[in-house]
Amino acid sequence: MLQAARQGGAGVLGSLLAHWQAHACRQVVLCECGQGMSSRGRRGKGLLTTLGPVPFVRSFYQCAECHQGRFPDDERLDIINTTYSPGVRRLMARAGSQTQFEQAAQDLLCYAGLKIEPREIERVAEDVGRQVEERLSTEQEQILHAGMSAAPKLKAGAKFYVSFDGTGVPVRKGELIGRPGKQADGSARTREAKLGCVFTQVGLDKEGYPQRDPDSTTYVGAIESSTLFGWRMYAEALRRGLEQAHQVLVLTDGQRYNHTIVQTHFSDAVHIVDLFHAYEHLTALAQLLWGPGAKAPTVWRDLLEAGDIGRLVRKVGQKLPDSAKTKKAMLKQLHYFENNALQMRYAEFRENDFFVGSGVVEAGCRTVIGERLKQSGMRWSVRGANAIIALRCCILSGRFEDFWASRAR
Ligand SMILES: [Zn+2]
């Protein structure tokens, strides 16, 4: 019955298209070079729609001067150089962004009765991802140069959070030339994708912990330099209401480039370094002194929780051993605390009911990037990975339907 309904629907759609073509007002078709173009007869093409294949014939126009060709009907239907209708491309992009392309092909067959090759889904999903990225970068330019057309609304008293982190995406060998890595032989297997998120916090939960506003999280991400990423992050924060926010907080894990981005774009914000990363560095210090399995003494942990980093560093510093190698490793860890001391005023942050952990962006790294791009056996091109990251950020930020609607306009 479903198949028959689809076939019937496809027949109706075919008639509607033919009727639309026959009754559309004919406009003069111009070539890029400015010359008028004339019809060179009708050409057919296969068109796959969500209802199934629909026969489609349209006029071909050519320029007498420079011989360029155009299909005006394809342009109006948004099917230039493709045999998939916009509706089918939307399904292909969504399916291909969710699971591996082979799986996506099976999903589309099962859910929508559409038989499409995995390679085609890959090509179209990445195409759509690049269109999403193009639209986002236009929007970014607009926000950075002309400002927001309308000020975004924030709930009264909302705390505004910006958080970002990196995660390795396995890439093809050609993408790694000249890049040192973490493998035993010094080679690399991955390129770092940076992911950023913006969310708001209004109050506390029943246990008195800060609570994130449901559905307030949006994501941006890409494999790109920290400079470019800083601008991407900043534009997203502006779009979400950075300038309207009364209190802005930035949560990171304390790497050097984090400070650069905060100083460049969020200099008025309170920068907080993730407490759990700080704990890990404290454990690393304990293990350098007392061997694997050692835990940081309670005194150290209390000093960290109190945000008294000066005393913590002095206390640990008294224990520096004679071995030059261990000493060097310990000093490196201590520098982490010295460099991030201002961002570790945890007692003060807790007093103000701020988040002190970067759990939101870490979970984002797993859901936005890990679940789709870091499955076993995957090797991405940077171009392909960035297209899928753009697509997933758009979908998981709840902006994909808007993107599609604006395309149609
Ligand atoms: Zn021409």
PDB file of C-alpha atoms in Angstrom, residues 152-407:
ATOM      1  CA  PRO A 152      19.182  37.997  21.081  1.00  0.00           C
ATOM      2  CA  LYS A 153      17.008  37.579  24.167  1.00  0.00           C
ATOM      3  CA  LEU A 154      18.492  36.115  27.342  1.00  0.00           C
ATOM      4  CA  LYS A 155      16.567  35.083  30.449  1.00  0.00           C
ATOM      5  CA  ALA A 156      16.899  37.551  33.314  1.00  0.00           C
ATOM      6  CA  GLY A 157      19.846  36.691  35.520  1.00  0.00           C
ATOM      7  CA  ALA A 158      21.183  34.065  33.121  1.00  0.00           C
ATOM      8  CA  LYS A 159      24.878  33.271  33.390  1.00  0.00           C
ATOM      9  CA  PHE A 160      26.407  33.018  29.927  1.00  0.00           C
ATOM     10  CA  TYR A 161      28.995  30.264  29.373  1.00  0.00           C
ATOM     11  CA  VAL A 162      31.488  29.784  26.577  1.00  0.00           C
ATOM     12  CA  SER A 163      33.493  26.579  26.628  1.00  0.00           C
ATOM     13  CA  PHE A 164      35.855  24.895  24.180  1.00  0.00           C
ATOM     14  CA  ASP A 165      38.142  21.889  23.887  1.00  0.00           C
ATOM     15  CA  GLY A 166      39.916  19.741  21.312  1.00  0.00           C
ATOM     16  CA  THR A 167      39.674  16.109  20.274  1.00  0.00           C
ATOM     17  CA  GLY A 168      41.705  14.056  17.777  1.00  0.00           C
ATOM     18  CA  VAL A 169      40.031  12.930  14.566  1.00  0.00           C
ATOM     19  CA  PRO A 170      41.711  10.025  12.711  1.00  0.00           C
ATOM     20  CA  VAL A 171      42.758  11.262   9.272  1.00  0.00           C
ATOM     21  CA  ARG A 172      44.368   9.870   6.128  1.00  0.00           C
ATOM     22  CA  LYS A 173      48.147   9.747   5.891  1.00  0.00           C
ATOM     23  CA  GLY A 174      48.309  12.568   3.349  1.00  0.00           C
ATOM     24  CA  GLU A 175      46.769  14.962   5.876  1.00  0.00           C
ATOM     25  CA  LEU A 176      49.595  14.420   8.353  1.00  0.00           C
ATOM     26  CA  ILE A 177      52.712  15.232   6.376  1.00  0.00           C
ATOM     27  CA  GLY A 178      55.141  17.221   8.507  1.00  0.00           C
ATOM     28  CA  ARG A 179      53.017  17.043  11.658  1.00  0.00           C
ATOM     29  CA  PRO A 180      54.568  15.591  14.786  1.00  0.00           C
ATOM     30  CA  GLY A 181      52.280  13.309  16.775  1.00  0.00           C
ATOM     31  CA  LYS A 182      51.817  11.370  19.956  1.00  0.00           C
ATOM     32  CA  GLN A 183      52.537   7.869  18.577  1.00  0.00           C
ATOM     33  CA  ALA A 184      55.523   5.979  19.994  1.00  0.00           C
ATOM     34  CA  ASP A 185      57.597   6.680  16.858  1.00  0.00           C
ATOM     35  CA  GLY A 186      56.655  10.380  16.894  1.00  0.00           C
ATOM     36  CA  SER A 187      54.210  10.080  14.026  1.00  0.00           C
ATOM     37  CA  ALA A 188      50.639  11.326  14.162  1.00  0.00           C
ATOM     38  CA  ARG A 189      47.368   9.564  13.388  1.00  0.00           C
ATOM     39  CA  THR A 190      44.973  12.342  14.133  1.00  0.00           C
ATOM     40  CA  ARG A 191      44.322  16.020  13.581  1.00  0.00           C
ATOM     41  CA  GLU A 192      42.784  18.058  16.344  1.00  0.00           C
ATOM     42  CA  ALA A 193      39.200  19.165  15.865  1.00  0.00           C
ATOM     43  CA  LYS A 194      38.214  22.038  18.107  1.00  0.00           C
ATOM     44  CA  LEU A 195      34.727  22.160  19.479  1.00  0.00           C
ATOM     45  CA  GLY A 196      33.119  25.105  21.202  1.00  0.00           C
ATOM     46  CA  CYS A 197      29.781  25.484  22.908  1.00  0.00           C
ATOM     47  CA  VAL A 198      27.682  28.261  24.329  1.00  0.00           C
ATOM     48  CA  PHE A 199      25.059  27.641  27.004  1.00  0.00           C
ATOM     49  CA  THR A 200      23.287  29.450  29.810  1.00  0.00           C
ATOM     50  CA  GLN A 201      22.678  28.713  33.466  1.00  0.00           C
ATOM     51  CA  VAL A 202      19.770  30.168  35.377  1.00  0.00           C
ATOM     52  CA  GLY A 203      19.760  28.491  38.757  1.00  0.00           C
ATOM     53  CA  LEU A 204      20.772  25.523  40.854  1.00  0.00           C
ATOM     54  CA  ASP A 205      19.366  22.012  40.961  1.00  0.00           C
ATOM     55  CA  LYS A 206      17.885  20.384  44.095  1.00  0.00           C
ATOM     56  CA  GLU A 207      21.323  19.436  45.391  1.00  0.00           C
ATOM     57  CA  GLY A 208      22.547  22.988  44.993  1.00  0.00           C
ATOM     58  CA  TYR A 209      24.702  22.430  41.905  1.00  0.00           C
ATOM     59  CA  PRO A 210      24.629  24.840  38.948  1.00  0.00           C
ATOM     60  CA  GLN A 211      22.089  23.767  36.365  1.00  0.00           C
ATOM     61  CA  ARG A 212      22.302  24.274  32.624  1.00  0.00           C
ATOM     62  CA  ASP A 213      19.239  25.647  30.837  1.00  0.00           C
ATOM     63  CA  PRO A 214      17.766  22.747  28.891  1.00  0.00           C
ATOM     64  CA  ASP A 215      18.173  23.163  25.110  1.00  0.00           C
ATOM     65  CA  SER A 216      20.406  26.186  25.586  1.00  0.00           C
ATOM     66  CA  THR A 217      23.550  24.569  24.152  1.00  0.00           C
ATOM     67  CA  THR A 218      24.768  25.336  20.640  1.00  0.00           C
ATOM     68  CA  TYR A 219      27.977  24.063  19.046  1.00  0.00           C
ATOM     69  CA  VAL A 220      30.588  25.214  16.569  1.00  0.00           C
ATOM     70  CA  GLY A 221      33.643  23.264  15.491  1.00  0.00           C
ATOM     71  CA  ALA A 222      36.265  22.528  12.853  1.00  0.00           C
ATOM     72  CA  ILE A 223      39.741  21.226  12.266  1.00  0.00           C
ATOM     73  CA  GLU A 224      41.449  24.628  12.054  1.00  0.00           C
ATOM     74  CA  SER A 225      44.023  26.888  13.693  1.00  0.00           C
ATOM     75  CA  SER A 226      43.280  28.282  17.137  1.00  0.00           C
ATOM     76  CA  THR A 227      43.239  31.801  15.663  1.00  0.00           C
ATOM     77  CA  LEU A 228      40.463  30.977  13.208  1.00  0.00           C
ATOM     78  CA  PHE A 229      38.668  28.970  15.850  1.00  0.00           C
ATOM     79  CA  GLY A 230      38.811  31.939  18.236  1.00  0.00           C
ATOM     80  CA  TRP A 231      36.886  34.074  15.745  1.00  0.00           C
ATOM     81  CA  ARG A 232      34.391  31.275  15.113  1.00  0.00           C
ATOM     82  CA  MET A 233      33.810  30.917  18.855  1.00  0.00           C
ATOM     83  CA  TYR A 234      33.499  34.678  19.326  1.00  0.00           C
ATOM     84  CA  ALA A 235      30.960  35.071  16.498  1.00  0.00           C
ATOM     85  CA  GLU A 236      28.843  32.270  17.935  1.00  0.00           C
ATOM     86  CA  ALA A 237      28.940  33.908  21.382  1.00  0.00           C
ATOM     87  CA  LEU A 238      27.833  37.222  19.841  1.00  0.00           C
ATOM     88  CA  ARG A 239      25.027  35.470  17.998  1.00  0.00           C
ATOM     89  CA  ARG A 240      23.842  33.946  21.272  1.00  0.00           C
ATOM     90  CA  GLY A 241      23.889  37.228  23.196  1.00  0.00           C
ATOM     91  CA  LEU A 242      27.405  37.797  24.546  1.00  0.00           C
ATOM     92  CA  GLU A 243      26.860  41.552  24.564  1.00  0.00           C
ATOM     93  CA  GLN A 244      23.527  41.287  26.363  1.00  0.00           C
ATOM     94  CA  ALA A 245      24.836  38.943  29.055  1.00  0.00           C
ATOM     95  CA  HIS A 246      25.428  40.314  32.553  1.00  0.00           C
ATOM     96  CA  GLN A 247      27.850  37.618  33.529  1.00  0.00           C
ATOM     97  CA  VAL A 248      30.132  35.815  31.068  1.00  0.00           C
ATOM     98  CA  LEU A 249      32.193  32.771  31.991  1.00  0.00           C
ATOM     99  CA  VAL A 250      34.699  30.838  29.929  1.00  0.00           C
ATOM    100  CA  LEU A 251      35.423  27.206  30.835  1.00  0.00           C
ATOM    101  CA  THR A 252      38.533  25.521  29.423  1.00  0.00           C
ATOM    102  CA  ASP A 253      41.124  22.929  30.393  1.00  0.00           C
ATOM    103  CA  GLY A 254      43.896  25.510  30.761  1.00  0.00           C
ATOM    104  CA  GLN A 255      46.015  24.937  27.648  1.00  0.00           C
ATOM    105  CA  ARG A 256      48.039  27.905  26.477  1.00  0.00           C
ATOM    106  CA  TYR A 257      45.929  28.667  23.408  1.00  0.00           C
ATOM    107  CA  ASN A 258      42.853  28.852  25.683  1.00  0.00           C
ATOM    108  CA  HIS A 259      44.352  31.912  27.361  1.00  0.00           C
ATOM    109  CA  THR A 260      45.117  33.533  24.023  1.00  0.00           C
ATOM    110  CA  ILE A 261      41.514  33.114  22.857  1.00  0.00           C
ATOM    111  CA  VAL A 262      40.141  34.435  26.163  1.00  0.00           C
ATOM    112  CA  GLN A 263      42.476  37.451  26.119  1.00  0.00           C
ATOM    113  CA  THR A 264      41.660  38.215  22.500  1.00  0.00           C
ATOM    114  CA  HIS A 265      37.896  37.761  22.493  1.00  0.00           C
ATOM    115  CA  PHE A 266      36.557  37.412  26.029  1.00  0.00           C
ATOM    116  CA  SER A 267      38.760  39.719  28.081  1.00  0.00           C
ATOM    117  CA  ASP A 268      35.871  40.802  30.352  1.00  0.00           C
ATOM    118  CA  ALA A 269      34.838  37.226  31.155  1.00  0.00           C
ATOM    119  CA  VAL A 270      35.678  35.165  34.223  1.00  0.00           C
ATOM    120  CA  HIS A 271      37.941  32.401  32.953  1.00  0.00           C
ATOM    121  CA  ILE A 272      37.664  29.101  34.844  1.00  0.00           C
ATOM    122  CA  VAL A 273      39.961  26.130  34.313  1.00  0.00           C
ATOM    123  CA  ASP A 274      38.231  22.782  34.673  1.00  0.00           C
ATOM    124  CA  LEU A 275      38.617  21.474  38.238  1.00  0.00           C
ATOM    125  CA  PHE A 276      38.901  17.863  37.106  1.00  0.00           C
ATOM    126  CA  HIS A 277      41.818  18.599  34.811  1.00  0.00           C
ATOM    127  CA  ALA A 278      43.476  20.350  37.759  1.00  0.00           C
ATOM    128  CA  TYR A 279      42.930  17.217  39.851  1.00  0.00           C
ATOM    129  CA  GLU A 280      44.593  15.121  37.148  1.00  0.00           C
ATOM    130  CA  HIS A 281      47.665  17.333  37.239  1.00  0.00           C
ATOM    131  CA  LEU A 282      47.755  17.046  41.021  1.00  0.00           C
ATOM    132  CA  THR A 283      47.599  13.246  40.748  1.00  0.00           C
ATOM    133  CA  ALA A 284      50.405  13.352  38.170  1.00  0.00           C
ATOM    134  CA  LEU A 285      52.569  15.239  40.690  1.00  0.00           C
ATOM    135  CA  ALA A 286      51.821  12.687  43.424  1.00  0.00           C
ATOM    136  CA  GLN A 287      52.745   9.834  41.097  1.00  0.00           C
ATOM    137  CA  LEU A 288      56.018  11.463  40.114  1.00  0.00           C
ATOM    138  CA  LEU A 289      56.913  11.556  43.806  1.00  0.00           C
ATOM    139  CA  TRP A 290      55.481   8.285  45.109  1.00  0.00           C
ATOM    140  CA  GLY A 291      55.067   6.077  42.057  1.00  0.00           C
ATOM    141  CA  PRO A 292      52.109   4.884  39.985  1.00  0.00           C
ATOM    142  CA  GLY A 293      48.862   4.481  41.904  1.00  0.00           C
ATOM    143  CA  ALA A 294      49.726   7.269  44.353  1.00  0.00           C
ATOM    144  CA  LYS A 295      47.020   9.776  45.185  1.00  0.00           C
ATOM    145  CA  ALA A 296      47.395  13.453  45.969  1.00  0.00           C
ATOM    146  CA  PRO A 297      47.437  14.136  49.739  1.00  0.00           C
ATOM    147  CA  THR A 298      44.286  15.652  51.225  1.00  0.00           C
ATOM    148  CA  VAL A 299      46.168  18.840  52.126  1.00  0.00           C
ATOM    149  CA  TRP A 300      46.956  19.428  48.437  1.00  0.00           C
ATOM    150  CA  ARG A 301      43.400  18.702  47.395  1.00  0.00           C
ATOM    151  CA  ASP A 302      42.019  21.071  50.016  1.00  0.00           C
ATOM    152  CA  LEU A 303      44.342  23.836  48.868  1.00  0.00           C
ATOM    153  CA  LEU A 304      43.242  23.255  45.266  1.00  0.00           C
ATOM    154  CA  GLU A 305      39.542  23.289  46.185  1.00  0.00           C
ATOM    155  CA  ALA A 306      40.130  26.468  48.164  1.00  0.00           C
ATOM    156  CA  GLY A 307      41.828  27.976  45.140  1.00  0.00           C
ATOM    157  CA  ASP A 308      44.942  28.765  47.171  1.00  0.00           C
ATOM    158  CA  ILE A 309      47.299  27.931  44.324  1.00  0.00           C
ATOM    159  CA  GLY A 310      50.216  29.982  45.690  1.00  0.00           C
ATOM    160  CA  ARG A 311      50.375  27.890  48.840  1.00  0.00           C
ATOM    161  CA  LEU A 312      49.758  24.697  46.893  1.00  0.00           C
ATOM    162  CA  VAL A 313      52.712  25.383  44.596  1.00  0.00           C
ATOM    163  CA  ARG A 314      54.984  26.250  47.552  1.00  0.00           C
ATOM    164  CA  LYS A 315      53.899  23.135  49.427  1.00  0.00           C
ATOM    165  CA  VAL A 316      54.537  20.778  46.511  1.00  0.00           C
ATOM    166  CA  GLY A 317      57.700  22.696  45.615  1.00  0.00           C
ATOM    167  CA  GLN A 318      59.263  21.784  48.977  1.00  0.00           C
ATOM    168  CA  LYS A 319      59.169  18.152  47.913  1.00  0.00           C
ATOM    169  CA  LEU A 320      61.179  18.551  44.688  1.00  0.00           C
ATOM    170  CA  PRO A 321      63.516  15.535  44.471  1.00  0.00           C
ATOM    171  CA  ASP A 322      67.218  15.439  43.537  1.00  0.00           C
ATOM    172  CA  SER A 323      66.699  13.451  40.340  1.00  0.00           C
ATOM    173  CA  ALA A 324      66.951  15.971  37.523  1.00  0.00           C
ATOM    174  CA  LYS A 325      64.475  14.105  35.339  1.00  0.00           C
ATOM    175  CA  THR A 326      61.727  13.865  37.965  1.00  0.00           C
ATOM    176  CA  LYS A 327      62.394  17.419  39.020  1.00  0.00           C
ATOM    177  CA  LYS A 328      61.937  18.659  35.462  1.00  0.00           C
ATOM    178  CA  ALA A 329      58.689  16.712  35.058  1.00  0.00           C
ATOM    179  CA  MET A 330      57.392  18.088  38.365  1.00  0.00           C
ATOM    180  CA  LEU A 331      58.295  21.664  37.486  1.00  0.00           C
ATOM    181  CA  LYS A 332      56.356  21.276  34.255  1.00  0.00           C
ATOM    182  CA  GLN A 333      53.266  20.251  36.227  1.00  0.00           C
ATOM    183  CA  LEU A 334      53.786  23.090  38.713  1.00  0.00           C
ATOM    184  CA  HIS A 335      53.937  25.574  35.844  1.00  0.00           C
ATOM    185  CA  TYR A 336      50.470  24.410  34.837  1.00  0.00           C
ATOM    186  CA  PHE A 337      49.211  25.540  38.242  1.00  0.00           C
ATOM    187  CA  GLU A 338      51.188  28.795  38.188  1.00  0.00           C
ATOM    188  CA  ASN A 339      49.954  29.672  34.701  1.00  0.00           C
ATOM    189  CA  ASN A 340      46.356  28.960  35.617  1.00  0.00           C
ATOM    190  CA  ALA A 341      46.310  30.224  39.214  1.00  0.00           C
ATOM    191  CA  LEU A 342      43.883  33.058  38.481  1.00  0.00           C
ATOM    192  CA  GLN A 343      41.558  30.636  36.728  1.00  0.00           C
ATOM    193  CA  MET A 344      41.518  28.255  39.722  1.00  0.00           C
ATOM    194  CA  ARG A 345      39.845  30.415  42.397  1.00  0.00           C
ATOM    195  CA  TYR A 346      37.460  27.532  43.010  1.00  0.00           C
ATOM    196  CA  ALA A 347      36.160  28.603  46.438  1.00  0.00           C
ATOM    197  CA  GLU A 348      35.196  31.979  45.015  1.00  0.00           C
ATOM    198  CA  PHE A 349      33.651  30.393  41.903  1.00  0.00           C
ATOM    199  CA  ARG A 350      31.580  27.987  44.040  1.00  0.00           C
ATOM    200  CA  GLU A 351      30.467  30.897  46.222  1.00  0.00           C
ATOM    201  CA  ASN A 352      29.083  32.525  43.069  1.00  0.00           C
ATOM    202  CA  ASP A 353      27.366  29.287  41.958  1.00  0.00           C
ATOM    203  CA  PHE A 354      29.482  28.989  38.797  1.00  0.00           C
ATOM    204  CA  PHE A 355      30.195  25.749  36.982  1.00  0.00           C
ATOM    205  CA  VAL A 356      33.770  24.686  37.742  1.00  0.00           C
ATOM    206  CA  GLY A 357      33.890  21.730  35.328  1.00  0.00           C
ATOM    207  CA  SER A 358      34.032  21.667  31.537  1.00  0.00           C
ATOM    208  CA  GLY A 359      31.824  18.558  31.360  1.00  0.00           C
ATOM    209  CA  VAL A 360      29.455  20.113  28.833  1.00  0.00           C
ATOM    210  CA  VAL A 361      32.063  20.616  26.130  1.00  0.00           C
ATOM    211  CA  GLU A 362      33.702  17.265  26.887  1.00  0.00           C
ATOM    212  CA  ALA A 363      30.357  15.516  26.436  1.00  0.00           C
ATOM    213  CA  GLY A 364      29.980  17.591  23.262  1.00  0.00           C
ATOM    214  CA  CYS A 365      33.309  16.280  21.950  1.00  0.00           C
ATOM    215  CA  ARG A 366      31.956  12.759  22.349  1.00  0.00           C
ATOM    216  CA  THR A 367      28.474  13.326  20.901  1.00  0.00           C
ATOM    217  CA  VAL A 368      29.236  15.862  18.175  1.00  0.00           C
ATOM    218  CA  ILE A 369      32.574  14.451  17.023  1.00  0.00           C
ATOM    219  CA  GLY A 370      33.450  11.112  18.629  1.00  0.00           C
ATOM    220  CA  GLU A 371      30.274   9.213  17.890  1.00  0.00           C
ATOM    221  CA  ARG A 372      30.392   9.998  14.183  1.00  0.00           C
ATOM    222  CA  LEU A 373      34.041  10.649  13.311  1.00  0.00           C
ATOM    223  CA  LYS A 374      36.064   8.451  15.651  1.00  0.00           C
ATOM    224  CA  GLN A 375      34.630   4.995  14.984  1.00  0.00           C
ATOM    225  CA  SER A 376      36.993   2.094  14.349  1.00  0.00           C
ATOM    226  CA  GLY A 377      38.564   1.949  10.916  1.00  0.00           C
ATOM    227  CA  MET A 378      37.652   5.533  10.013  1.00  0.00           C
ATOM    228  CA  ARG A 379      40.142   7.718   8.147  1.00  0.00           C
ATOM    229  CA  TRP A 380      38.922  11.147   7.146  1.00  0.00           C
ATOM    230  CA  SER A 381      40.120  13.801   4.776  1.00  0.00           C
ATOM    231  CA  VAL A 382      40.199  17.155   6.590  1.00  0.00           C
ATOM    232  CA  ARG A 383      37.762  18.528   4.010  1.00  0.00           C
ATOM    233  CA  GLY A 384      35.316  15.655   4.521  1.00  0.00           C
ATOM    234  CA  ALA A 385      35.631  15.732   8.319  1.00  0.00           C
ATOM    235  CA  ASN A 386      35.013  19.479   8.441  1.00  0.00           C
ATOM    236  CA  ALA A 387      31.901  19.129   6.276  1.00  0.00           C
ATOM    237  CA  ILE A 388      30.446  16.482   8.576  1.00  0.00           C
ATOM    238  CA  ILE A 389      31.437  18.447  11.708  1.00  0.00           C
ATOM    239  CA  ALA A 390      29.672  21.539  10.317  1.00  0.00           C
ATOM    240  CA  LEU A 391      26.599  19.459   9.547  1.00  0.00           C
ATOM    241  CA  ARG A 392      26.504  17.849  12.999  1.00  0.00           C
ATOM    242  CA  CYS A 393      27.046  21.145  14.815  1.00  0.00           C
ATOM    243  CA  CYS A 394      24.175  22.629  12.802  1.00  0.00           C
ATOM    244  CA  ILE A 395      21.838  19.701  13.508  1.00  0.00           C
ATOM    245  CA  LEU A 396      22.739  19.381  17.206  1.00  0.00           C
ATOM    246  CA  SER A 397      22.362  23.142  17.684  1.00  0.00           C
ATOM    247  CA  GLY A 398      18.806  22.785  16.353  1.00  0.00           C
ATOM    248  CA  ARG A 399      19.544  24.974  13.320  1.00  0.00           C
ATOM    249  CA  PHE A 400      19.289  22.497  10.442  1.00  0.00           C
ATOM    250  CA  GLU A 401      15.604  23.101   9.634  1.00  0.00           C
ATOM    251  CA  ASP A 402      16.269  26.856   9.617  1.00  0.00           C
ATOM    252  CA  PHE A 403      19.178  26.310   7.265  1.00  0.00           C
ATOM    253  CA  TRP A 404      16.975  24.290   4.938  1.00  0.00           C
ATOM    254  CA  ALA A 405      14.140  26.819   5.063  1.00  0.00           C
ATOM    255  CA  SER A 406      16.497  29.681   4.234  1.00  0.00           C
ATOM    256  CA  ARG A 407      17.839  27.697   1.256  1.00  0.00           C
TER     257      ARG A 407
END
